[in-house]
Amino acid sequence: MATATMEFEKPIYELERQIDELKKLAGEQSLNVTDEIAPLEKKLVELRTDIYRSLTPLQRVQVARSNKRPLTDDYLRLCFTDFIELHGDRAFREDAAIMGGWARLDGETVMVIGHERGRDTKENLRRNFGMAHPEGYRKALRLMKLAEKFHVPVITFIDTPGAWAGLGAEERGQSEAIARNLFEMSRLETPIIATVIGEGGSGGALALGVADRVNMLENSVYSVITVEGCAAILWKDGKSPEMREKAATALRITAPDLLELKVIDEIIPEPAGGAHADHATTAASVQETLVRQLDELRRLKPDKLVRRRREKFLRIGQYAE
Amino acid sequence: MAWFRKEKKPRQPRRERLEIPADVWEKCEACGHTDIREKFVRNFNVCPNCDYHRRIRASDYCGILLDDGTMEELELDIRSIDPLSFPEYPARLKKATANAGEGDALLAAAGMMESLPVNLGVMDFAFMGGSMGSVVGEKIGRLGQRSLERKHPLIVICASGGARMQEGVLSLMQMAKVSAVLAQLAERRIPYIAVLTNPTTGGVSASYAMLGDAILAEPGAVIGFAGPRVIKQTLGQDLPDGFQTAEFLLDHGMVDQVVHRRDLKHTLSQLLRHMSGKPSATGWTAS
């Protein structure tokens, strides 16, 4: 589903191409075109800002799924140091759809766990597009318990279309694996910060998402079902852009929606043109947020931390009485 | 000649012919066995011929599981709203309420089970496919709270297609909410048992259905994370026979027992007595 080019970004590509051509021309004929390029680059920033300010929910889904966006692997490189990857669930096998290990954030040891969907086709296949089997969630839980044992905070990155639906996944207890994570995360005696960096798809996302702070990148989405699945079930049409847009709008899956519904705590802004336009700046914002939140959470005693986390999730829901 | 002639009397039927109106007959959905309804009902709505467990309503489970006259329904006033202004949701809610009652997709009750006080949540598939939204999550949450306060075991009978799409991510979060409540019960050593009936899939299966201190399933119930249709679609091939049935889960180590509806109450009560250090309800028994 990752889109190499997004229709609504065409004006941006067009302008970028013009600037590149001008630069090339200038290089060939050794002309000074700084005066011509400066306004074009200013225009590019404005264009990116304008387009990204008025994205529709379905366009945000496209952005969230883009394979150009920074992935867990990128954040590990850009926000952390000393990463040592840990593999396997100690029961069945290694699942590359979720990666994790020890790392340092601002010099302090943390456990980083995230869905990793891979940038190119080969990696996509190896990592099953970030759709984990039960062993992926069990590995994640193993690492979380390990972090708890050594009083180390857990940082998760959520980026998955959902948990894998297949024979082996069902046989080995996909439901149980996800449920166990929700259960254990709700009482893990160490700080947990979760950040949705791309697509937060249903139970497969929540299995890394029961946290003291839940963040969403500005253009990420978080949903109980994919827009395609929702449109297919309710309106018998999961393919047409109209029905997908209808579902994307109805489900309220964007970061501002979730903040309003009190499901997440904070939105991490993306640079003009989206996270994919500037990995370094995005990673810097993520890093700043994590460091700040961790500093707050470290002050709380484990039992108070757990109580607050629980109360936070117990409050979620809207009904009449 | 006349001595052996039989006097012709008008023929009297020995008794009134048993008139069975057509609508008391019921046909088993699974094997086609036809029997009078009373027989199905007396057999806990299980087919007397093939043991197919028919879908029953939440109130029927309360009748089967709780001791006569002990049931108290709880949280009667809590209602679903339309927090996302989701298309057609208010109309669907209205229809579901008209068809299945005001309790949403979960009936919350307290009562006695073989003289043991329990809190019981029963999902009702008749209400929007047993889908879990804010109300279902909140009702189970409150039942759990009640269990914590009174130290009474909690039982949830599951029957659900999953999270309620129309409440979006709020439904998803009910999975975390209920799991957090169950973690509290676990820490206080209060038993929780999940009973999985047909079907238990999606968000319900991936949260409280799989977190029981004991997990029981009704024979033949379809239980899984993804529905069979979805898996068939992703794989592009037919699924093996019996895939995702209660028996399949038993074979794969995911449930403790597959229990006939007739034995459900006693099995639950036995388990609860073991887990809460209470003596057996029937005193000492052999085996």
PDB file of N, CA, C and O in Angstrom, chain B residues 21 49 73 89 102 176:
ATOM      1  N   PRO B  21     -49.006 -27.801  16.338  1.00  0.00           N
ATOM      2  CA  PRO B  21     -48.959 -26.712  15.367  1.00  0.00           C
ATOM      3  C   PRO B  21     -47.570 -26.628  14.726  1.00  0.00           C
ATOM      4  O   PRO B  21     -46.560 -26.960  15.356  1.00  0.00           O
ATOM      5  N   ASN B  49     -29.573 -34.133  18.535  1.00  0.00           N
ATOM      6  CA  ASN B  49     -28.996 -35.103  17.608  1.00  0.00           C
ATOM      7  C   ASN B  49     -27.496 -34.915  17.408  1.00  0.00           C
ATOM      8  O   ASN B  49     -26.732 -35.873  17.502  1.00  0.00           O
ATOM      9  N   GLU B  73     -29.568  -7.735  37.797  1.00  0.00           N
ATOM     10  CA  GLU B  73     -28.927  -7.083  36.658  1.00  0.00           C
ATOM     11  C   GLU B  73     -28.356  -5.739  37.100  1.00  0.00           C
ATOM     12  O   GLU B  73     -28.971  -5.011  37.870  1.00  0.00           O
ATOM     13  N   TYR B  89     -24.836   5.593  12.476  1.00  0.00           N
ATOM     14  CA  TYR B  89     -24.701   4.903  13.764  1.00  0.00           C
ATOM     15  C   TYR B  89     -25.921   5.080  14.672  1.00  0.00           C
ATOM     16  O   TYR B  89     -26.433   4.089  15.218  1.00  0.00           O
ATOM     17  N   GLU B 102     -32.218  -2.851  25.688  1.00  0.00           N
ATOM     18  CA  GLU B 102     -31.502  -1.641  26.063  1.00  0.00           C
ATOM     19  C   GLU B 102     -30.108  -1.889  26.608  1.00  0.00           C
ATOM     20  O   GLU B 102     -29.367  -0.960  26.867  1.00  0.00           O
ATOM     21  N   ALA B 176      -7.646  -2.216  25.829  1.00  0.00           N
ATOM     22  CA  ALA B 176      -6.634  -1.876  26.835  1.00  0.00           C
ATOM     23  C   ALA B 176      -7.288  -1.662  28.191  1.00  0.00           C
ATOM     24  O   ALA B 176      -6.777  -2.092  29.223  1.00  0.00           O
TER      25      ALA B 176
END
